[in-house]
């Protein structure tokens, strides 16, 4: 989740207007020091979508990332010395300003060091959810998140999909048994 196109797995709901998502990142596999698990709000499910993201990494602390224009380079700031388990929170206000926060206990929040509220205009119905990337195309990453809560006008169903990850299309398989 960086540069001008992302590759990650996303569990999400739709969101209209302002909203907040909070989750506790219990653990994340160390596939890379910048593997990432956390909370995200994005405009579309396309790889180059505008987005805001707060995550915990195995070796680079907690990070605030985003993309202010479609298919443009992402911004990123991180605060080292923090590992899972740790809480992350992303808030979007009515004007489209995003605030990235983190917490050791889920009740006392502080902004990610170096991050400031960032305006990322997003139109219509957008997506809010949990994101995970290995930051290594040859490795599969696993993270455990808990206590995820979402506020705002959201769709009722959770969905999930890979974003920006190319996959092989399975060929049909036929089996015939005799005798």
mmCIF file of C-alpha atoms in Angstrom:
data_model
loop_
_atom_site.group_PDB
_atom_site.id
_atom_site.type_symbol
_atom_site.label_atom_id
_atom_site.label_comp_id
_atom_site.label_asym_id
_atom_site.label_seq_id
_atom_site.Cartn_x
_atom_site.Cartn_y
_atom_site.Cartn_z
ATOM 1 C CA UNK A 1 0.000 0.000 0.000
ATOM 2 C CA UNK A 2 2.165 2.791 -1.358
ATOM 3 C CA UNK A 3 3.448 4.455 -4.522
ATOM 4 C CA UNK A 4 0.712 5.015 -7.134
ATOM 5 C CA UNK A 5 -0.989 1.597 -6.955
ATOM 6 C CA UNK A 6 -1.795 -0.673 -4.018
ATOM 7 C CA UNK A 7 -1.814 -4.464 -3.567
ATOM 8 C CA UNK A 8 -3.620 -5.719 -0.458
ATOM 9 C CA UNK A 9 -6.586 -7.601 0.938
ATOM 10 C CA UNK A 10 -9.530 -5.473 2.103
ATOM 11 C CA UNK A 11 -12.550 -6.350 4.276
ATOM 12 C CA UNK A 12 -14.981 -3.440 3.923
ATOM 13 C CA UNK A 13 -18.407 -1.879 4.114
ATOM 14 C CA UNK A 14 -19.729 1.054 2.134
ATOM 15 C CA UNK A 15 -19.757 4.485 3.787
ATOM 16 C CA UNK A 16 -21.660 7.638 2.929
ATOM 17 C CA UNK A 17 -20.473 10.896 4.521
ATOM 18 C CA UNK A 18 -18.342 11.146 7.659
ATOM 19 C CA UNK A 19 -17.284 8.060 9.579
ATOM 20 C CA UNK A 20 -14.783 6.467 11.935
ATOM 21 C CA UNK A 21 -13.174 3.055 12.085
ATOM 22 C CA UNK A 22 -11.261 1.665 15.064
ATOM 23 C CA UNK A 23 -9.532 -1.697 15.447
ATOM 24 C CA UNK A 24 -6.950 -3.431 17.585
ATOM 25 C CA UNK A 25 -4.119 -5.016 15.599
ATOM 26 C CA UNK A 26 -3.339 -8.035 17.780
ATOM 27 C CA UNK A 27 -0.553 -9.441 15.597
ATOM 28 C CA UNK A 28 0.983 -9.286 12.130
ATOM 29 C CA UNK A 29 3.364 -11.711 10.403
ATOM 30 C CA UNK A 30 6.834 -10.226 9.813
ATOM 31 C CA UNK A 31 6.991 -10.781 6.038
ATOM 32 C CA UNK A 32 8.685 -7.369 5.732
ATOM 33 C CA UNK A 33 9.383 -4.577 8.215
ATOM 34 C CA UNK A 34 6.751 -2.553 6.342
ATOM 35 C CA UNK A 35 4.042 -5.249 6.138
ATOM 36 C CA UNK A 36 0.875 -3.415 7.195
ATOM 37 C CA UNK A 37 -2.385 -4.197 8.989
ATOM 38 C CA UNK A 38 -4.895 -1.550 9.961
ATOM 39 C CA UNK A 39 -7.918 0.581 9.099
ATOM 40 C CA UNK A 40 -8.623 2.252 5.776
ATOM 41 C CA UNK A 41 -11.122 4.503 4.028
ATOM 42 C CA UNK A 42 -10.863 4.639 0.224
ATOM 43 C CA UNK A 43 -12.832 6.176 -2.620
ATOM 44 C CA UNK A 44 -12.928 3.108 -4.885
ATOM 45 C CA UNK A 45 -11.727 -0.487 -4.952
ATOM 46 C CA UNK A 46 -9.248 0.329 -7.733
ATOM 47 C CA UNK A 47 -5.510 -0.029 -7.013
ATOM 48 C CA UNK A 48 -4.779 3.686 -7.554
ATOM 49 C CA UNK A 49 -7.721 5.009 -5.510
ATOM 50 C CA UNK A 50 -7.533 7.963 -3.161
ATOM 51 C CA UNK A 51 -7.385 6.691 0.418
ATOM 52 C CA UNK A 52 -6.381 7.215 4.035
ATOM 53 C CA UNK A 53 -4.846 4.394 6.095
ATOM 54 C CA UNK A 54 -3.571 3.911 9.664
ATOM 55 C CA UNK A 55 -1.636 0.734 10.328
ATOM 56 C CA UNK A 56 0.752 -1.195 12.535
ATOM 57 C CA UNK A 57 3.900 -2.700 10.979
ATOM 58 C CA UNK A 58 6.257 -5.407 12.287
ATOM 59 C CA UNK A 59 9.352 -3.199 12.177
ATOM 60 C CA UNK A 60 8.470 0.410 11.327
ATOM 61 C CA UNK A 61 5.977 1.239 14.069
ATOM 62 C CA UNK A 62 2.570 2.767 13.431
ATOM 63 C CA UNK A 63 2.026 4.627 10.151
ATOM 64 C CA UNK A 64 -0.379 7.090 8.592
ATOM 65 C CA UNK A 65 -0.595 6.862 4.811
ATOM 66 C CA UNK A 66 -2.797 8.073 2.006
ATOM 67 C CA UNK A 67 -3.232 9.205 -1.561
ATOM 68 C CA UNK A 68 -4.800 12.612 -2.246
ATOM 69 C CA UNK A 69 -5.233 12.164 -6.015
ATOM 70 C CA UNK A 70 -6.143 9.056 -8.002
ATOM 71 C CA UNK A 71 -3.089 7.193 -9.358
ATOM 72 C CA UNK A 72 -0.665 9.623 -7.679
ATOM 73 C CA UNK A 73 2.148 8.816 -5.248
ATOM 74 C CA UNK A 74 1.091 8.052 -1.674
ATOM 75 C CA UNK A 75 2.227 10.046 1.341
ATOM 76 C CA UNK A 76 3.449 8.262 4.468
ATOM 77 C CA UNK A 77 4.614 9.110 7.961
ATOM 78 C CA UNK A 78 5.473 6.629 10.666
ATOM 79 C CA UNK A 79 6.211 6.592 14.368
ATOM 80 C CA UNK A 80 8.761 3.923 15.291
ATOM 81 C CA UNK A 81 8.986 1.915 18.494
ATOM 82 C CA UNK A 82 5.399 0.647 18.398
ATOM 83 C CA UNK A 83 4.445 -2.980 17.698
ATOM 84 C CA UNK A 84 1.313 -5.091 17.871
ATOM 85 C CA UNK A 85 -0.801 -5.397 19.847
ATOM 86 C CA UNK A 86 -1.828 -1.784 19.311
ATOM 87 C CA UNK A 87 -5.004 0.167 18.458
ATOM 88 C CA UNK A 88 -5.510 2.312 15.335
ATOM 89 C CA UNK A 89 -8.259 4.799 14.469
ATOM 90 C CA UNK A 90 -9.162 6.703 11.302
ATOM 91 C CA UNK A 91 -11.732 9.499 11.300
ATOM 92 C CA UNK A 92 -13.302 11.284 8.311
ATOM 93 C CA UNK A 93 -15.221 14.486 8.998
ATOM 94 C CA UNK A 94 -17.983 16.031 6.901
ATOM 95 C CA UNK A 95 -15.462 18.229 5.005
ATOM 96 C CA UNK A 96 -13.349 15.201 3.990
ATOM 97 C CA UNK A 97 -10.556 15.753 6.525
ATOM 98 C CA UNK A 98 -8.910 12.574 7.816
ATOM 99 C CA UNK A 99 -7.316 12.204 11.249
ATOM 100 C CA UNK A 100 -5.003 9.252 12.009
ATOM 101 C CA UNK A 101 -4.620 8.178 15.652
ATOM 102 C CA UNK A 102 -3.222 5.293 17.667
ATOM 103 C CA UNK A 103 -3.515 4.018 21.228
ATOM 104 C CA UNK A 104 -1.927 1.462 23.523
ATOM 105 C CA UNK A 105 -5.228 0.830 25.369
ATOM 106 C CA UNK A 106 -8.062 1.805 22.984
ATOM 107 C CA UNK A 107 -9.193 4.760 25.079
ATOM 108 C CA UNK A 108 -6.323 7.296 25.228
ATOM 109 C CA UNK A 109 -5.672 8.370 21.622
ATOM 110 C CA UNK A 110 -2.821 10.387 20.146
ATOM 111 C CA UNK A 111 -2.149 11.421 16.543
ATOM 112 C CA UNK A 112 0.441 9.425 14.601
ATOM 113 C CA UNK A 113 3.637 11.476 14.955
ATOM 114 C CA UNK A 114 4.163 13.711 11.941
ATOM 115 C CA UNK A 115 0.623 13.293 10.638
ATOM 116 C CA UNK A 116 -1.792 16.174 10.378
ATOM 117 C CA UNK A 117 -5.466 16.141 9.437
ATOM 118 C CA UNK A 118 -5.393 15.708 5.670
ATOM 119 C CA UNK A 119 -8.152 16.677 3.265
ATOM 120 C CA UNK A 120 -8.799 13.936 0.722
ATOM 121 C CA UNK A 121 -11.930 14.686 -1.307
ATOM 122 C CA UNK A 122 -13.944 11.551 -2.075
ATOM 123 C CA UNK A 123 -17.207 11.478 -3.983
ATOM 124 C CA UNK A 124 -20.347 9.468 -3.345
ATOM 125 C CA UNK A 125 -20.386 6.148 -1.584
ATOM 126 C CA UNK A 126 -16.896 5.115 -0.467
ATOM 127 C CA UNK A 127 -15.379 2.141 1.380
ATOM 128 C CA UNK A 128 -14.353 1.747 5.029
ATOM 129 C CA UNK A 129 -12.655 -1.321 6.463
ATOM 130 C CA UNK A 130 -9.640 -3.404 7.444
ATOM 131 C CA UNK A 131 -6.575 -3.731 5.193
ATOM 132 C CA UNK A 132 -3.559 -6.063 5.118
ATOM 133 C CA UNK A 133 -0.480 -6.248 2.904
ATOM 134 C CA UNK A 134 2.688 -8.343 3.145
ATOM 135 C CA UNK A 135 4.781 -5.680 1.352
ATOM 136 C CA UNK A 136 6.475 -8.648 -0.356
ATOM 137 C CA UNK A 137 4.968 -10.182 -3.503
ATOM 138 C CA UNK A 138 6.471 -13.585 -2.671
ATOM 139 C CA UNK A 139 5.053 -13.830 0.872
ATOM 140 C CA UNK A 140 1.628 -14.275 2.374
ATOM 141 C CA UNK A 141 0.991 -12.159 5.459
ATOM 142 C CA UNK A 142 -1.415 -12.941 8.277
ATOM 143 C CA UNK A 143 -2.740 -10.466 10.807
ATOM 144 C CA UNK A 144 -5.208 -10.786 13.636
ATOM 145 C CA UNK A 145 -7.418 -7.783 14.312
ATOM 146 C CA UNK A 146 -10.176 -7.461 16.901
ATOM 147 C CA UNK A 147 -12.653 -5.020 18.375
ATOM 148 C CA UNK A 148 -13.332 -3.398 14.993
ATOM 149 C CA UNK A 149 -16.032 -0.738 15.210
ATOM 150 C CA UNK A 150 -17.404 1.531 12.508
ATOM 151 C CA UNK A 151 -19.505 4.671 12.921
ATOM 152 C CA UNK A 152 -21.313 6.634 10.235
ATOM 153 C CA UNK A 153 -23.839 5.742 7.559
ATOM 154 C CA UNK A 154 -22.587 2.349 6.425
ATOM 155 C CA UNK A 155 -23.929 -0.501 4.368
ATOM 156 C CA UNK A 156 -25.164 -3.521 6.351
ATOM 157 C CA UNK A 157 -22.904 -6.166 4.824
ATOM 158 C CA UNK A 158 -19.167 -6.750 5.127
ATOM 159 C CA UNK A 159 -17.465 -7.794 1.888
ATOM 160 C CA UNK A 160 -13.856 -8.564 1.082
ATOM 161 C CA UNK A 161 -11.570 -8.728 -1.918
ATOM 162 C CA UNK A 162 -8.014 -8.383 -3.116
ATOM 163 C CA UNK A 163 -7.279 -4.900 -4.412
ATOM 164 C CA UNK A 164 -4.618 -4.570 -7.104
ATOM 165 C CA UNK A 165 -3.440 -8.172 -6.731
ATOM 166 C CA UNK A 166 -3.260 -10.070 -9.991
ATOM 167 C CA UNK A 167 -4.423 -13.645 -9.683
ATOM 168 C CA UNK A 168 -4.530 -16.658 -11.901
ATOM 169 C CA UNK A 169 -7.924 -17.546 -13.269
ATOM 170 C CA UNK A 170 -8.726 -21.120 -12.331
ATOM 171 C CA UNK A 171 -9.342 -23.407 -15.264
ATOM 172 C CA UNK A 172 -12.366 -25.701 -15.072
ATOM 173 C CA UNK A 173 -11.602 -29.137 -13.726
ATOM 174 C CA UNK A 174 -13.631 -32.142 -14.730
ATOM 175 C CA UNK A 175 -13.473 -35.503 -13.041
ATOM 176 C CA UNK A 176 -15.088 -38.661 -14.312
ATOM 177 C CA UNK A 177 -15.347 -41.829 -12.249
ATOM 178 C CA UNK A 178 -16.075 -45.224 -13.600
ATOM 179 C CA UNK A 179 -16.482 -48.688 -12.083
#
